[in-house]
């Protein structure tokens, strides 16, 4: 199985705060891999470091064997790594269509943009017919769909999803995870950060557990679901 994304001994700091303390992980082509951990464990920092919003102090990040650490974020997007960020961060004053078009800003294949917008509307039927609606007036679930759709418009090889279920009603959470599975089955490799460890481990092939900027456990998702520490700390079982 080909390694799509690899982090080796990555250290990231916010000023004097040592946020990531030697993270090493791999995501193979076609996989869904999840990062689970408490707030402040370093999950979002890991994604922001991969996509170039933060620069690692030490270590390497490679995409299909090519180093991307230190590259500007927009260049990393062009290479095929795109993030749907925590809190959605859609362009609230732009329409649904304009948000999706912004997701394709780095693409040269302009003729394929319209078919890809149609694909987003197939994945997210609730957005179809709302092309002109201003993003900020959408519900939370619809904004999450738009954020994921915008990321897909970059045609990523690796899609980074940061807390896609945050703040959503249970029924919508189930819908979002069904769509994540569909996106993966259509050929997109996914690295998923998610507080809802039950849902994350149900959809992922493998997982890593982060604590205080370090990976303390890694295994198949099925084994992690049976791990006593994971069940106590993240699955709410005694």
mmCIF file of N, CA, C and O in Angstrom, residues 70-163:
data_model
loop_
_atom_site.group_PDB
_atom_site.id
_atom_site.type_symbol
_atom_site.label_atom_id
_atom_site.label_comp_id
_atom_site.label_asym_id
_atom_site.label_seq_id
_atom_site.Cartn_x
_atom_site.Cartn_y
_atom_site.Cartn_z
ATOM 1 N N UNK A 70 7.567 23.494 5.257
ATOM 2 C CA UNK A 70 8.242 24.731 4.880
ATOM 3 C C UNK A 70 7.687 25.373 3.630
ATOM 4 O O UNK A 70 8.018 26.519 3.328
ATOM 5 N N UNK A 71 6.845 24.659 2.879
ATOM 6 C CA UNK A 71 6.251 25.247 1.681
ATOM 7 C C UNK A 71 5.100 26.165 2.075
ATOM 8 O O UNK A 71 4.431 25.941 3.083
ATOM 9 N N UNK A 72 4.818 27.213 1.287
ATOM 10 C CA UNK A 72 3.646 28.061 1.558
ATOM 11 C C UNK A 72 2.356 27.259 1.428
ATOM 12 O O UNK A 72 2.265 26.316 0.639
ATOM 13 N N UNK A 73 1.347 27.658 2.201
ATOM 14 C CA UNK A 73 0.087 26.909 2.241
ATOM 15 C C UNK A 73 -0.550 26.786 0.858
ATOM 16 O O UNK A 73 -1.074 25.722 0.496
ATOM 17 N N UNK A 74 -0.515 27.861 0.053
ATOM 18 C CA UNK A 74 -1.180 27.796 -1.254
ATOM 19 C C UNK A 74 -0.478 26.821 -2.197
ATOM 20 O O UNK A 74 -1.112 26.226 -3.072
ATOM 21 N N UNK A 75 0.827 26.636 -2.017
ATOM 22 C CA UNK A 75 1.550 25.658 -2.840
ATOM 23 C C UNK A 75 1.188 24.234 -2.419
ATOM 24 O O UNK A 75 1.109 23.329 -3.253
ATOM 25 N N UNK A 76 0.970 24.035 -1.119
ATOM 26 C CA UNK A 76 0.576 22.711 -0.630
ATOM 27 C C UNK A 76 -0.808 22.351 -1.158
ATOM 28 O O UNK A 76 -1.062 21.206 -1.529
ATOM 29 N N UNK A 77 -1.706 23.334 -1.227
ATOM 30 C CA UNK A 77 -3.024 23.095 -1.822
ATOM 31 C C UNK A 77 -2.872 22.641 -3.274
ATOM 32 O O UNK A 77 -3.527 21.688 -3.717
ATOM 33 N N UNK A 78 -2.005 23.302 -4.023
ATOM 34 C CA UNK A 78 -1.798 22.946 -5.429
ATOM 35 C C UNK A 78 -1.286 21.519 -5.582
ATOM 36 O O UNK A 78 -1.578 20.847 -6.581
ATOM 37 N N UNK A 79 -0.526 21.045 -4.584
ATOM 38 C CA UNK A 79 0.004 19.681 -4.640
ATOM 39 C C UNK A 79 -1.046 18.638 -4.262
ATOM 40 O O UNK A 79 -0.830 17.442 -4.473
ATOM 41 N N UNK A 80 -2.162 19.076 -3.658
ATOM 42 C CA UNK A 80 -3.237 18.121 -3.403
ATOM 43 C C UNK A 80 -3.579 17.880 -1.950
ATOM 44 O O UNK A 80 -4.172 16.847 -1.623
ATOM 45 N N UNK A 81 -3.236 18.803 -1.054
ATOM 46 C CA UNK A 81 -3.625 18.689 0.356
ATOM 47 C C UNK A 81 -4.526 19.872 0.677
ATOM 48 O O UNK A 81 -4.132 21.020 0.506
ATOM 49 N N UNK A 82 -5.742 19.597 1.129
ATOM 50 C CA UNK A 82 -6.685 20.677 1.416
ATOM 51 C C UNK A 82 -7.431 20.380 2.708
ATOM 52 O O UNK A 82 -7.744 19.221 2.999
ATOM 53 N N UNK A 83 -7.726 21.428 3.458
ATOM 54 C CA UNK A 83 -8.347 21.277 4.772
ATOM 55 C C UNK A 83 -9.743 21.890 4.810
ATOM 56 O O UNK A 83 -9.981 22.979 4.285
ATOM 57 N N UNK A 84 -10.661 21.173 5.465
ATOM 58 C CA UNK A 84 -11.933 21.747 5.899
ATOM 59 C C UNK A 84 -11.751 22.070 7.376
ATOM 60 O O UNK A 84 -11.703 21.161 8.210
ATOM 61 N N UNK A 85 -11.622 23.354 7.739
ATOM 62 C CA UNK A 85 -11.103 23.701 9.064
ATOM 63 C C UNK A 85 -12.147 23.588 10.172
ATOM 64 O O UNK A 85 -13.362 23.585 9.925
ATOM 65 N N UNK A 86 -11.642 23.512 11.397
ATOM 66 C CA UNK A 86 -12.509 23.559 12.572
ATOM 67 C C UNK A 86 -13.287 24.881 12.574
ATOM 68 O O UNK A 86 -12.747 25.938 12.265
ATOM 69 N N UNK A 87 -14.588 24.796 12.898
ATOM 70 C CA UNK A 87 -15.403 25.996 12.910
ATOM 71 C C UNK A 87 -15.873 26.433 11.537
ATOM 72 O O UNK A 87 -16.405 27.526 11.372
ATOM 73 N N UNK A 88 -15.632 25.589 10.519
ATOM 74 C CA UNK A 88 -16.124 25.777 9.140
ATOM 75 C C UNK A 88 -15.419 26.892 8.392
ATOM 76 O O UNK A 88 -14.927 26.686 7.308
ATOM 77 N N UNK A 89 -15.427 28.114 8.967
ATOM 78 C CA UNK A 89 -14.711 29.247 8.366
ATOM 79 C C UNK A 89 -15.063 29.445 6.890
ATOM 80 O O UNK A 89 -14.199 29.706 6.047
ATOM 81 N N UNK A 90 -16.346 29.315 6.583
ATOM 82 C CA UNK A 90 -16.786 29.676 5.239
ATOM 83 C C UNK A 90 -16.724 31.198 5.077
ATOM 84 O O UNK A 90 -16.592 31.933 6.061
ATOM 85 N N UNK A 91 -16.818 31.651 3.843
ATOM 86 C CA UNK A 91 -16.881 33.095 3.584
ATOM 87 C C UNK A 91 -18.336 33.520 3.765
ATOM 88 O O UNK A 91 -19.170 33.337 2.874
ATOM 89 N N UNK A 92 -18.631 34.089 4.945
ATOM 90 C CA UNK A 92 -20.016 34.299 5.362
ATOM 91 C C UNK A 92 -20.769 35.260 4.446
ATOM 92 O O UNK A 92 -21.987 35.167 4.304
ATOM 93 N N UNK A 93 -20.062 36.206 3.820
ATOM 94 C CA UNK A 93 -20.728 37.209 2.983
ATOM 95 C C UNK A 93 -20.791 36.805 1.515
ATOM 96 O O UNK A 93 -21.377 37.530 0.705
ATOM 97 N N UNK A 94 -20.182 35.677 1.182
ATOM 98 C CA UNK A 94 -20.225 35.185 -0.194
ATOM 99 C C UNK A 94 -21.332 34.145 -0.324
ATOM 100 O O UNK A 94 -21.711 33.488 0.647
ATOM 101 N N UNK A 95 -21.815 33.984 -1.536
ATOM 102 C CA UNK A 95 -22.859 32.989 -1.786
ATOM 103 C C UNK A 95 -22.270 31.579 -1.733
ATOM 104 O O UNK A 95 -21.048 31.380 -1.729
ATOM 105 N N UNK A 96 -23.174 30.605 -1.710
ATOM 106 C CA UNK A 96 -22.755 29.203 -1.753
ATOM 107 C C UNK A 96 -21.879 28.954 -2.982
ATOM 108 O O UNK A 96 -20.800 28.357 -2.894
ATOM 109 N N UNK A 97 -22.333 29.437 -4.149
ATOM 110 C CA UNK A 97 -21.564 29.233 -5.372
ATOM 111 C C UNK A 97 -20.201 29.900 -5.290
ATOM 112 O O UNK A 97 -19.174 29.313 -5.691
ATOM 113 N N UNK A 98 -20.143 31.116 -4.766
ATOM 114 C CA UNK A 98 -18.861 31.827 -4.666
ATOM 115 C C UNK A 98 -17.912 31.119 -3.701
ATOM 116 O O UNK A 98 -16.699 31.065 -3.947
ATOM 117 N N UNK A 99 -18.432 30.557 -2.611
ATOM 118 C CA UNK A 99 -17.596 29.774 -1.705
ATOM 119 C C UNK A 99 -16.980 28.575 -2.423
ATOM 120 O O UNK A 99 -15.787 28.291 -2.267
ATOM 121 N N UNK A 100 -17.796 27.887 -3.213
ATOM 122 C CA UNK A 100 -17.286 26.715 -3.939
ATOM 123 C C UNK A 100 -16.248 27.131 -4.981
ATOM 124 O O UNK A 100 -15.215 26.463 -5.147
ATOM 125 N N UNK A 101 -16.499 28.231 -5.658
ATOM 126 C CA UNK A 101 -15.533 28.713 -6.648
ATOM 127 C C UNK A 101 -14.224 29.105 -5.984
ATOM 128 O O UNK A 101 -13.142 28.898 -6.559
ATOM 129 N N UNK A 102 -14.288 29.647 -4.763
ATOM 130 C CA UNK A 102 -13.064 29.991 -4.044
ATOM 131 C C UNK A 102 -12.230 28.745 -3.738
ATOM 132 O O UNK A 102 -11.003 28.794 -3.708
ATOM 133 N N UNK A 103 -12.920 27.622 -3.529
ATOM 134 C CA UNK A 103 -12.199 26.377 -3.280
ATOM 135 C C UNK A 103 -11.357 25.928 -4.459
ATOM 136 O O UNK A 103 -10.401 25.169 -4.291
ATOM 137 N N UNK A 104 -11.709 26.389 -5.644
ATOM 138 C CA UNK A 104 -10.998 25.988 -6.871
ATOM 139 C C UNK A 104 -10.009 27.043 -7.338
ATOM 140 O O UNK A 104 -9.533 26.992 -8.475
ATOM 141 N N UNK A 105 -9.642 27.978 -6.441
ATOM 142 C CA UNK A 105 -8.842 29.136 -6.877
ATOM 143 C C UNK A 105 -7.504 28.732 -7.492
ATOM 144 O O UNK A 105 -6.995 29.429 -8.377
ATOM 145 N N UNK A 106 -6.929 27.625 -7.036
ATOM 146 C CA UNK A 106 -5.581 27.256 -7.485
ATOM 147 C C UNK A 106 -5.584 26.367 -8.726
ATOM 148 O O UNK A 106 -4.523 26.028 -9.243
ATOM 149 N N UNK A 107 -6.753 26.013 -9.209
ATOM 150 C CA UNK A 107 -6.824 25.048 -10.301
ATOM 151 C C UNK A 107 -6.627 25.703 -11.663
ATOM 152 O O UNK A 107 -7.058 26.826 -11.907
ATOM 153 N N UNK A 108 -6.006 24.950 -12.551
ATOM 154 C CA UNK A 108 -5.804 25.413 -13.927
ATOM 155 C C UNK A 108 -6.853 24.828 -14.880
ATOM 156 O O UNK A 108 -7.085 25.367 -15.953
ATOM 157 N N UNK A 109 -7.468 23.703 -14.469
ATOM 158 C CA UNK A 109 -8.409 23.000 -15.355
ATOM 159 C C UNK A 109 -9.809 23.606 -15.222
ATOM 160 O O UNK A 109 -10.740 22.983 -14.717
ATOM 161 N N UNK A 110 -9.968 24.814 -15.691
ATOM 162 C CA UNK A 110 -11.206 25.561 -15.477
ATOM 163 C C UNK A 110 -12.437 24.851 -16.043
ATOM 164 O O UNK A 110 -13.532 24.979 -15.504
ATOM 165 N N UNK A 111 -12.255 24.080 -17.104
ATOM 166 C CA UNK A 111 -13.398 23.408 -17.722
ATOM 167 C C UNK A 111 -14.006 22.342 -16.819
ATOM 168 O O UNK A 111 -15.167 21.952 -16.998
ATOM 169 N N UNK A 112 -13.218 21.857 -15.828
ATOM 170 C CA UNK A 112 -13.709 20.797 -14.945
ATOM 171 C C UNK A 112 -14.356 21.336 -13.674
ATOM 172 O O UNK A 112 -14.870 20.560 -12.856
ATOM 173 N N UNK A 113 -14.333 22.648 -13.489
ATOM 174 C CA UNK A 113 -14.859 23.211 -12.241
ATOM 175 C C UNK A 113 -16.371 23.029 -12.142
ATOM 176 O O UNK A 113 -16.892 22.630 -11.095
ATOM 177 N N UNK A 114 -17.107 23.302 -13.234
ATOM 178 C CA UNK A 114 -18.560 23.153 -13.187
ATOM 179 C C UNK A 114 -18.980 21.707 -12.900
ATOM 180 O O UNK A 114 -19.866 21.480 -12.069
ATOM 181 N N UNK A 115 -18.377 20.696 -13.559
ATOM 182 C CA UNK A 115 -18.725 19.322 -13.201
ATOM 183 C C UNK A 115 -18.431 18.993 -11.742
ATOM 184 O O UNK A 115 -19.178 18.238 -11.112
ATOM 185 N N UNK A 116 -17.369 19.579 -11.188
ATOM 186 C CA UNK A 116 -17.048 19.316 -9.787
ATOM 187 C C UNK A 116 -18.029 20.000 -8.844
ATOM 188 O O UNK A 116 -18.336 19.473 -7.765
ATOM 189 N N UNK A 117 -18.525 21.167 -9.222
ATOM 190 C CA UNK A 117 -19.585 21.803 -8.431
ATOM 191 C C UNK A 117 -20.836 20.930 -8.444
ATOM 192 O O UNK A 117 -21.491 20.734 -7.404
ATOM 193 N N UNK A 118 -21.136 20.360 -9.607
ATOM 194 C CA UNK A 118 -22.286 19.450 -9.696
ATOM 195 C C UNK A 118 -22.089 18.235 -8.788
ATOM 196 O O UNK A 118 -23.039 17.753 -8.148
ATOM 197 N N UNK A 119 -20.860 17.754 -8.697
ATOM 198 C CA UNK A 119 -20.555 16.618 -7.813
ATOM 199 C C UNK A 119 -20.797 16.993 -6.351
ATOM 200 O O UNK A 119 -21.341 16.206 -5.565
ATOM 201 N N UNK A 120 -20.391 18.217 -5.970
ATOM 202 C CA UNK A 120 -20.624 18.680 -4.599
ATOM 203 C C UNK A 120 -22.119 18.702 -4.297
ATOM 204 O O UNK A 120 -22.563 18.274 -3.217
ATOM 205 N N UNK A 121 -22.914 19.148 -5.257
ATOM 206 C CA UNK A 121 -24.361 19.199 -5.035
ATOM 207 C C UNK A 121 -24.970 17.798 -4.972
ATOM 208 O O UNK A 121 -25.991 17.594 -4.313
ATOM 209 N N UNK A 122 -24.342 16.828 -5.643
ATOM 210 C CA UNK A 122 -24.794 15.435 -5.518
ATOM 211 C C UNK A 122 -24.500 14.905 -4.122
ATOM 212 O O UNK A 122 -25.321 14.199 -3.522
ATOM 213 N N UNK A 123 -23.313 15.245 -3.595
ATOM 214 C CA UNK A 123 -22.944 14.809 -2.249
ATOM 215 C C UNK A 123 -23.785 15.508 -1.183
ATOM 216 O O UNK A 123 -24.130 14.916 -0.157
ATOM 217 N N UNK A 124 -24.095 16.777 -1.432
ATOM 218 C CA UNK A 124 -24.806 17.596 -0.454
ATOM 219 C C UNK A 124 -26.070 18.178 -1.088
ATOM 220 O O UNK A 124 -26.107 19.363 -1.448
ATOM 221 N N UNK A 125 -27.117 17.372 -1.239
ATOM 222 C CA UNK A 125 -28.334 17.861 -1.903
ATOM 223 C C UNK A 125 -28.955 19.081 -1.219
ATOM 224 O O UNK A 125 -29.648 19.864 -1.870
ATOM 225 N N UNK A 126 -28.693 19.261 0.080
ATOM 226 C CA UNK A 126 -29.267 20.409 0.789
ATOM 227 C C UNK A 126 -28.710 21.737 0.282
ATOM 228 O O UNK A 126 -29.305 22.792 0.494
ATOM 229 N N UNK A 127 -27.549 21.681 -0.382
ATOM 230 C CA UNK A 127 -26.978 22.920 -0.928
ATOM 231 C C UNK A 127 -27.495 23.223 -2.329
ATOM 232 O O UNK A 127 -27.417 24.371 -2.779
ATOM 233 N N UNK A 128 -28.000 22.206 -2.986
ATOM 234 C CA UNK A 128 -28.470 22.398 -4.367
ATOM 235 C C UNK A 128 -29.690 23.314 -4.359
ATOM 236 O O UNK A 128 -30.582 23.198 -3.529
ATOM 237 N N UNK A 129 -29.733 24.249 -5.284
ATOM 238 C CA UNK A 129 -30.813 25.212 -5.322
ATOM 239 C C UNK A 129 -30.576 26.426 -4.444
ATOM 240 O O UNK A 129 -31.391 27.351 -4.421
ATOM 241 N N UNK A 130 -29.457 26.399 -3.696
ATOM 242 C CA UNK A 130 -29.127 27.529 -2.818
ATOM 243 C C UNK A 130 -27.863 28.236 -3.296
ATOM 244 O O UNK A 130 -27.165 28.874 -2.508
ATOM 245 N N UNK A 131 -27.572 28.111 -4.572
ATOM 246 C CA UNK A 131 -26.321 28.637 -5.106
ATOM 247 C C UNK A 131 -26.124 30.114 -4.786
ATOM 248 O O UNK A 131 -24.998 30.566 -4.546
ATOM 249 N N UNK A 132 -27.217 30.877 -4.781
ATOM 250 C CA UNK A 132 -27.116 32.324 -4.577
ATOM 251 C C UNK A 132 -27.305 32.743 -3.122
ATOM 252 O O UNK A 132 -27.157 33.917 -2.791
ATOM 253 N N UNK A 133 -27.599 31.777 -2.249
ATOM 254 C CA UNK A 133 -27.822 32.119 -0.840
ATOM 255 C C UNK A 133 -26.495 32.464 -0.173
ATOM 256 O O UNK A 133 -25.472 31.799 -0.389
ATOM 257 N N UNK A 134 -26.504 33.486 0.639
ATOM 258 C CA UNK A 134 -25.291 33.922 1.335
ATOM 259 C C UNK A 134 -24.909 32.881 2.388
ATOM 260 O O UNK A 134 -25.763 32.410 3.151
ATOM 261 N N UNK A 135 -23.627 32.512 2.416
ATOM 262 C CA UNK A 135 -23.169 31.431 3.283
ATOM 263 C C UNK A 135 -23.498 31.629 4.746
ATOM 264 O O UNK A 135 -23.825 30.676 5.461
ATOM 265 N N UNK A 136 -23.420 32.875 5.219
ATOM 266 C CA UNK A 136 -23.663 33.149 6.624
ATOM 267 C C UNK A 136 -25.092 32.918 7.063
ATOM 268 O O UNK A 136 -25.368 32.862 8.269
ATOM 269 N N UNK A 137 -26.018 32.773 6.126
ATOM 270 C CA UNK A 137 -27.421 32.543 6.473
ATOM 271 C C UNK A 137 -27.776 31.055 6.475
ATOM 272 O O UNK A 137 -28.914 30.706 6.792
ATOM 273 N N UNK A 138 -26.846 30.191 6.151
ATOM 274 C CA UNK A 138 -27.081 28.751 6.202
ATOM 275 C C UNK A 138 -27.092 28.268 7.645
ATOM 276 O O UNK A 138 -26.493 28.884 8.532
ATOM 277 N N UNK A 139 -27.739 27.132 7.881
ATOM 278 C CA UNK A 139 -27.683 26.500 9.202
ATOM 279 C C UNK A 139 -26.268 25.973 9.453
ATOM 280 O O UNK A 139 -25.445 25.877 8.527
ATOM 281 N N UNK A 140 -26.005 25.599 10.710
ATOM 282 C CA UNK A 140 -24.678 25.069 11.038
ATOM 283 C C UNK A 140 -24.315 23.842 10.227
ATOM 284 O O UNK A 140 -23.195 23.712 9.730
ATOM 285 N N UNK A 141 -25.283 22.935 10.072
ATOM 286 C CA UNK A 141 -25.017 21.734 9.289
ATOM 287 C C UNK A 141 -24.756 22.042 7.830
ATOM 288 O O UNK A 141 -23.875 21.449 7.198
ATOM 289 N N UNK A 142 -25.513 22.980 7.290
ATOM 290 C CA UNK A 142 -25.321 23.365 5.891
ATOM 291 C C UNK A 142 -23.980 24.062 5.700
ATOM 292 O O UNK A 142 -23.311 23.865 4.679
ATOM 293 N N UNK A 143 -23.570 24.858 6.679
ATOM 294 C CA UNK A 143 -22.253 25.490 6.589
ATOM 295 C C UNK A 143 -21.144 24.445 6.625
ATOM 296 O O UNK A 143 -20.130 24.580 5.932
ATOM 297 N N UNK A 144 -21.333 23.388 7.431
ATOM 298 C CA UNK A 144 -20.333 22.318 7.459
ATOM 299 C C UNK A 144 -20.266 21.620 6.103
ATOM 300 O O UNK A 144 -19.176 21.309 5.604
ATOM 301 N N UNK A 145 -21.404 21.370 5.502
ATOM 302 C CA UNK A 145 -21.436 20.767 4.167
ATOM 303 C C UNK A 145 -20.722 21.662 3.161
ATOM 304 O O UNK A 145 -19.953 21.174 2.314
ATOM 305 N N UNK A 146 -20.955 22.961 3.266
ATOM 306 C CA UNK A 146 -20.311 23.899 2.347
ATOM 307 C C UNK A 146 -18.802 23.925 2.555
ATOM 308 O O UNK A 146 -18.033 23.993 1.580
ATOM 309 N N UNK A 147 -18.366 23.868 3.807
ATOM 310 C CA UNK A 147 -16.926 23.869 4.091
ATOM 311 C C UNK A 147 -16.240 22.642 3.490
ATOM 312 O O UNK A 147 -15.155 22.739 2.902
ATOM 313 N N UNK A 148 -16.883 21.473 3.628
ATOM 314 C CA UNK A 148 -16.313 20.255 3.043
ATOM 315 C C UNK A 148 -16.361 20.337 1.523
ATOM 316 O O UNK A 148 -15.396 19.987 0.828
ATOM 317 N N UNK A 149 -17.484 20.820 0.989
ATOM 318 C CA UNK A 149 -17.604 20.970 -0.463
ATOM 319 C C UNK A 149 -16.554 21.919 -1.022
ATOM 320 O O UNK A 149 -15.965 21.649 -2.077
ATOM 321 N N UNK A 150 -16.316 23.026 -0.332
ATOM 322 C CA UNK A 150 -15.294 23.978 -0.772
ATOM 323 C C UNK A 150 -13.919 23.313 -0.813
ATOM 324 O O UNK A 150 -13.149 23.502 -1.762
ATOM 325 N N UNK A 151 -13.600 22.506 0.219
ATOM 326 C CA UNK A 151 -12.315 21.802 0.227
ATOM 327 C C UNK A 151 -12.220 20.816 -0.932
ATOM 328 O O UNK A 151 -11.168 20.678 -1.570
ATOM 329 N N UNK A 152 -13.326 20.136 -1.238
ATOM 330 C CA UNK A 152 -13.323 19.173 -2.346
ATOM 331 C C UNK A 152 -13.103 19.839 -3.693
ATOM 332 O O UNK A 152 -12.590 19.214 -4.632
ATOM 333 N N UNK A 153 -13.464 21.121 -3.792
ATOM 334 C CA UNK A 153 -13.290 21.833 -5.055
ATOM 335 C C UNK A 153 -11.825 21.994 -5.436
ATOM 336 O O UNK A 153 -11.505 22.282 -6.585
ATOM 337 N N UNK A 154 -10.922 21.805 -4.497
ATOM 338 C CA UNK A 154 -9.489 21.832 -4.812
ATOM 339 C C UNK A 154 -9.006 20.506 -5.395
ATOM 340 O O UNK A 154 -7.836 20.376 -5.736
ATOM 341 N N UNK A 155 -9.918 19.533 -5.512
ATOM 342 C CA UNK A 155 -9.571 18.178 -5.961
ATOM 343 C C UNK A 155 -8.414 17.596 -5.136
ATOM 344 O O UNK A 155 -7.369 17.205 -5.692
ATOM 345 N N UNK A 156 -8.557 17.518 -3.821
ATOM 346 C CA UNK A 156 -7.437 17.063 -2.989
ATOM 347 C C UNK A 156 -7.145 15.585 -3.156
ATOM 348 O O UNK A 156 -8.051 14.768 -3.329
ATOM 349 N N UNK A 157 -5.861 15.269 -3.091
ATOM 350 C CA UNK A 157 -5.463 13.867 -2.920
ATOM 351 C C UNK A 157 -5.665 13.458 -1.467
ATOM 352 O O UNK A 157 -6.028 12.320 -1.183
ATOM 353 N N UNK A 158 -5.364 14.407 -0.571
ATOM 354 C CA UNK A 158 -5.554 14.174 0.863
ATOM 355 C C UNK A 158 -6.461 15.279 1.398
ATOM 356 O O UNK A 158 -6.135 16.459 1.289
ATOM 357 N N UNK A 159 -7.592 14.877 1.969
ATOM 358 C CA UNK A 159 -8.538 15.821 2.559
ATOM 359 C C UNK A 159 -8.361 15.791 4.074
ATOM 360 O O UNK A 159 -8.477 14.736 4.702
ATOM 361 N N UNK A 160 -8.078 16.952 4.652
ATOM 362 C CA UNK A 160 -7.927 17.088 6.102
ATOM 363 C C UNK A 160 -9.248 17.623 6.657
ATOM 364 O O UNK A 160 -9.675 18.724 6.303
ATOM 365 N N UNK A 161 -9.885 16.857 7.516
ATOM 366 C CA UNK A 161 -11.175 17.250 8.094
ATOM 367 C C UNK A 161 -10.989 17.513 9.585
ATOM 368 O O UNK A 161 -10.593 16.614 10.329
ATOM 369 N N UNK A 162 -11.279 18.738 10.006
ATOM 370 C CA UNK A 162 -11.077 19.127 11.398
ATOM 371 C C UNK A 162 -12.435 19.336 12.068
ATOM 372 O O UNK A 162 -13.123 20.313 11.810
ATOM 373 N N UNK A 163 -12.815 18.385 12.914
ATOM 374 C CA UNK A 163 -14.047 18.435 13.706
ATOM 375 C C UNK A 163 -15.305 18.646 12.835
ATOM 376 O O UNK A 163 -16.075 19.591 13.054
#
